[in-house]
Amino acid sequence: MLTPDEKKRVSIDEAIYLSEDRFNEPKEIFKKICTIIDKHNYSESMNICDIGCATGEFLYYFKKIFPKSNVTGFDKSNSMIQLAKKMIPDGTFYEGDANSEQSLPKNSFDVITMTGVLSIFDDP
């Protein structure tokens, strides 16, 4: 259950992410992250999880660069998760709170990212 402050933050995030379309024009940070991952010589088919995936824009770009990879996204917003599922039909997506260990996927991953979420935590 989300607190009133969390509901407000989700609502603001939805207003931003659902009105933008960065699927075809990825953020520069997405490109940089993929360059860093590529330099670490992971296999072509790695498992990646993006905590706070929003609409899945990063995972969408990631799949373009590493098409054989399995992508998993995690976010509080059902609306954004639904768009991510539409854009990445072969991805796996979970709705929940990253502060709750029970909500997090139980898989193992080669890479876990938190590009837009890490800064919201008081004590990451």
PDB file of C-alpha atoms in Angstrom:
ATOM      1  CA  MET A   1       0.000   0.000   0.000  1.00  0.00           C
ATOM      2  CA  LEU A   2       1.406   3.359  -0.999  1.00  0.00           C
ATOM      3  CA  THR A   3       1.585   6.250   1.424  1.00  0.00           C
ATOM      4  CA  PRO A   4       0.019   9.575   0.336  1.00  0.00           C
ATOM      5  CA  ASP A   5       3.502  10.940  -0.447  1.00  0.00           C
ATOM      6  CA  GLU A   6       4.333   7.861  -2.540  1.00  0.00           C
ATOM      7  CA  LYS A   7       1.021   8.154  -4.425  1.00  0.00           C
ATOM      8  CA  LYS A   8       1.816  11.789  -5.181  1.00  0.00           C
ATOM      9  CA  ARG A   9       5.304  10.879  -6.453  1.00  0.00           C
ATOM     10  CA  VAL A  10       3.891   8.088  -8.662  1.00  0.00           C
ATOM     11  CA  SER A  11       1.294  10.492 -10.051  1.00  0.00           C
ATOM     12  CA  ILE A  12       3.988  13.053 -10.900  1.00  0.00           C
ATOM     13  CA  ASP A  13       6.182  10.361 -12.493  1.00  0.00           C
ATOM     14  CA  GLU A  14       3.250   9.119 -14.579  1.00  0.00           C
ATOM     15  CA  ALA A  15       2.491  12.658 -15.765  1.00  0.00           C
ATOM     16  CA  ILE A  16       6.083  12.998 -16.969  1.00  0.00           C
ATOM     17  CA  TYR A  17       6.849   9.545 -18.364  1.00  0.00           C
ATOM     18  CA  LEU A  18       3.483   8.834 -19.969  1.00  0.00           C
ATOM     19  CA  SER A  19       3.593  12.143 -21.856  1.00  0.00           C
ATOM     20  CA  GLU A  20       7.157  11.668 -23.163  1.00  0.00           C
ATOM     21  CA  ASP A  21       8.272   9.268 -25.869  1.00  0.00           C
ATOM     22  CA  ARG A  22      11.934   8.430 -25.669  1.00  0.00           C
ATOM     23  CA  PHE A  23      11.665   5.002 -27.227  1.00  0.00           C
ATOM     24  CA  ASN A  24      13.153   6.223 -30.513  1.00  0.00           C
ATOM     25  CA  GLU A  25      15.335   8.966 -29.032  1.00  0.00           C
ATOM     26  CA  PRO A  26      16.973   7.422 -25.960  1.00  0.00           C
ATOM     27  CA  LYS A  27      18.494   9.475 -23.190  1.00  0.00           C
ATOM     28  CA  GLU A  28      22.271   9.907 -23.339  1.00  0.00           C
ATOM     29  CA  ILE A  29      22.592   8.124 -19.986  1.00  0.00           C
ATOM     30  CA  PHE A  30      20.999   5.022 -21.561  1.00  0.00           C
ATOM     31  CA  LYS A  31      23.658   5.040 -24.271  1.00  0.00           C
ATOM     32  CA  LYS A  32      26.429   5.479 -21.703  1.00  0.00           C
ATOM     33  CA  ILE A  33      25.168   2.624 -19.540  1.00  0.00           C
ATOM     34  CA  CYS A  34      25.018   0.275 -22.531  1.00  0.00           C
ATOM     35  CA  THR A  35      28.554   1.290 -23.525  1.00  0.00           C
ATOM     36  CA  ILE A  36      29.792   0.489 -20.010  1.00  0.00           C
ATOM     37  CA  ILE A  37      27.986  -2.858 -19.999  1.00  0.00           C
ATOM     38  CA  ASP A  38      29.393  -3.706 -23.436  1.00  0.00           C
ATOM     39  CA  LYS A  39      32.945  -2.956 -22.226  1.00  0.00           C
ATOM     40  CA  HIS A  40      32.530  -5.555 -19.485  1.00  0.00           C
ATOM     41  CA  ASN A  41      32.228  -8.256 -22.151  1.00  0.00           C
ATOM     42  CA  TYR A  42      28.992  -9.803 -21.008  1.00  0.00           C
ATOM     43  CA  SER A  43      27.583 -12.506 -23.226  1.00  0.00           C
ATOM     44  CA  GLU A  44      25.109 -11.562 -25.942  1.00  0.00           C
ATOM     45  CA  SER A  45      22.268 -13.004 -23.880  1.00  0.00           C
ATOM     46  CA  MET A  46      22.421 -11.556 -20.411  1.00  0.00           C
ATOM     47  CA  ASN A  47      19.684 -11.067 -17.829  1.00  0.00           C
ATOM     48  CA  ILE A  48      19.085  -7.460 -16.819  1.00  0.00           C
ATOM     49  CA  CYS A  49      16.681  -5.891 -14.340  1.00  0.00           C
ATOM     50  CA  ASP A  50      15.835  -2.198 -14.251  1.00  0.00           C
ATOM     51  CA  ILE A  51      14.439  -1.137 -10.878  1.00  0.00           C
ATOM     52  CA  GLY A  52      12.153   1.853 -11.418  1.00  0.00           C
ATOM     53  CA  CYS A  53      11.811   1.056 -15.114  1.00  0.00           C
ATOM     54  CA  ALA A  54       8.923   3.516 -15.658  1.00  0.00           C
ATOM     55  CA  THR A  55       7.649   2.912 -19.211  1.00  0.00           C
ATOM     56  CA  GLY A  56      10.584   0.663 -20.093  1.00  0.00           C
ATOM     57  CA  GLU A  57      12.440   3.164 -22.272  1.00  0.00           C
ATOM     58  CA  PHE A  58      15.876   2.048 -21.048  1.00  0.00           C
ATOM     59  CA  LEU A  59      15.046  -1.645 -21.430  1.00  0.00           C
ATOM     60  CA  TYR A  60      13.660  -0.976 -24.906  1.00  0.00           C
ATOM     61  CA  TYR A  61      16.973   0.634 -25.903  1.00  0.00           C
ATOM     62  CA  PHE A  62      18.940  -2.106 -24.160  1.00  0.00           C
ATOM     63  CA  LYS A  63      17.119  -4.770 -26.238  1.00  0.00           C
ATOM     64  CA  LYS A  64      18.119  -2.913 -29.409  1.00  0.00           C
ATOM     65  CA  ILE A  65      21.782  -3.100 -28.391  1.00  0.00           C
ATOM     66  CA  PHE A  66      21.642  -6.590 -26.850  1.00  0.00           C
ATOM     67  CA  PRO A  67      18.711  -8.265 -28.666  1.00  0.00           C
ATOM     68  CA  LYS A  68      19.286 -11.751 -27.225  1.00  0.00           C
ATOM     69  CA  SER A  69      19.098 -10.522 -23.636  1.00  0.00           C
ATOM     70  CA  ASN A  70      16.246 -11.101 -21.213  1.00  0.00           C
ATOM     71  CA  VAL A  71      14.899  -7.900 -19.714  1.00  0.00           C
ATOM     72  CA  THR A  72      12.976  -7.458 -16.478  1.00  0.00           C
ATOM     73  CA  GLY A  73      11.459  -4.224 -15.270  1.00  0.00           C
ATOM     74  CA  PHE A  74      10.133  -3.210 -11.873  1.00  0.00           C
ATOM     75  CA  ASP A  75       8.094  -0.120 -11.019  1.00  0.00           C
ATOM     76  CA  LYS A  76       5.394   1.179  -8.653  1.00  0.00           C
ATOM     77  CA  SER A  77       3.171   2.445 -11.457  1.00  0.00           C
ATOM     78  CA  ASN A  78       0.781  -0.011 -13.067  1.00  0.00           C
ATOM     79  CA  SER A  79       0.119   2.445 -15.929  1.00  0.00           C
ATOM     80  CA  MET A  80       3.799   2.669 -16.770  1.00  0.00           C
ATOM     81  CA  ILE A  81       4.276  -1.099 -16.446  1.00  0.00           C
ATOM     82  CA  GLN A  82       1.413  -1.631 -18.916  1.00  0.00           C
ATOM     83  CA  LEU A  83       3.111   0.625 -21.486  1.00  0.00           C
ATOM     84  CA  ALA A  84       6.429  -1.164 -20.930  1.00  0.00           C
ATOM     85  CA  LYS A  85       4.719  -4.519 -21.565  1.00  0.00           C
ATOM     86  CA  LYS A  86       3.245  -3.151 -24.786  1.00  0.00           C
ATOM     87  CA  MET A  87       6.597  -1.826 -26.018  1.00  0.00           C
ATOM     88  CA  ILE A  88       8.626  -4.895 -24.955  1.00  0.00           C
ATOM     89  CA  PRO A  89       6.276  -7.891 -25.281  1.00  0.00           C
ATOM     90  CA  ASP A  90       9.005 -10.426 -24.524  1.00  0.00           C
ATOM     91  CA  GLY A  91      10.067  -8.599 -21.340  1.00  0.00           C
ATOM     92  CA  THR A  92       8.991  -9.470 -17.818  1.00  0.00           C
ATOM     93  CA  PHE A  93       7.565  -6.715 -15.652  1.00  0.00           C
ATOM     94  CA  TYR A  94       6.619  -6.471 -11.986  1.00  0.00           C
ATOM     95  CA  GLU A  95       4.669  -3.850 -10.093  1.00  0.00           C
ATOM     96  CA  GLY A  96       5.733  -3.136  -6.527  1.00  0.00           C
ATOM     97  CA  ASP A  97       7.779  -1.169  -4.030  1.00  0.00           C
ATOM     98  CA  ALA A  98      11.579  -1.429  -4.276  1.00  0.00           C
ATOM     99  CA  ASN A  99      11.745  -0.907  -0.495  1.00  0.00           C
ATOM    100  CA  SER A 100       9.900  -4.183  -0.003  1.00  0.00           C
ATOM    101  CA  GLU A 101      12.088  -7.229  -0.504  1.00  0.00           C
ATOM    102  CA  GLN A 102       8.953  -9.338  -1.023  1.00  0.00           C
ATOM    103  CA  SER A 103       8.069  -7.258  -4.098  1.00  0.00           C
ATOM    104  CA  LEU A 104      11.388  -7.705  -5.863  1.00  0.00           C
ATOM    105  CA  PRO A 105      11.863 -10.380  -8.534  1.00  0.00           C
ATOM    106  CA  LYS A 106      13.427 -13.587  -7.230  1.00  0.00           C
ATOM    107  CA  ASN A 107      15.537 -14.149 -10.360  1.00  0.00           C
ATOM    108  CA  SER A 108      19.270 -13.711 -10.644  1.00  0.00           C
ATOM    109  CA  PHE A 109      20.580 -11.029 -12.970  1.00  0.00           C
ATOM    110  CA  ASP A 110      23.849 -10.210 -14.702  1.00  0.00           C
ATOM    111  CA  VAL A 111      23.097  -6.483 -14.476  1.00  0.00           C
ATOM    112  CA  ILE A 112      20.738  -4.462 -12.284  1.00  0.00           C
ATOM    113  CA  THR A 113      20.141  -0.778 -12.971  1.00  0.00           C
ATOM    114  CA  MET A 114      18.363   1.947 -10.998  1.00  0.00           C
ATOM    115  CA  THR A 115      18.946   4.968 -13.218  1.00  0.00           C
ATOM    116  CA  GLY A 116      15.982   7.099 -12.233  1.00  0.00           C
ATOM    117  CA  VAL A 117      15.273   5.721  -8.785  1.00  0.00           C
ATOM    118  CA  LEU A 118      18.436   5.621  -6.716  1.00  0.00           C
ATOM    119  CA  SER A 119      18.336   9.357  -6.023  1.00  0.00           C
ATOM    120  CA  ILE A 120      14.917   9.179  -4.297  1.00  0.00           C
ATOM    121  CA  PHE A 121      16.195   7.038  -1.434  1.00  0.00           C
ATOM    122  CA  ASP A 122      17.334   8.788   1.732  1.00  0.00           C
ATOM    123  CA  ASP A 123      19.629   5.864   2.520  1.00  0.00           C
ATOM    124  CA  PRO A 124      20.361   3.772  -0.588  1.00  0.00           C
TER     125      PRO A 124
END
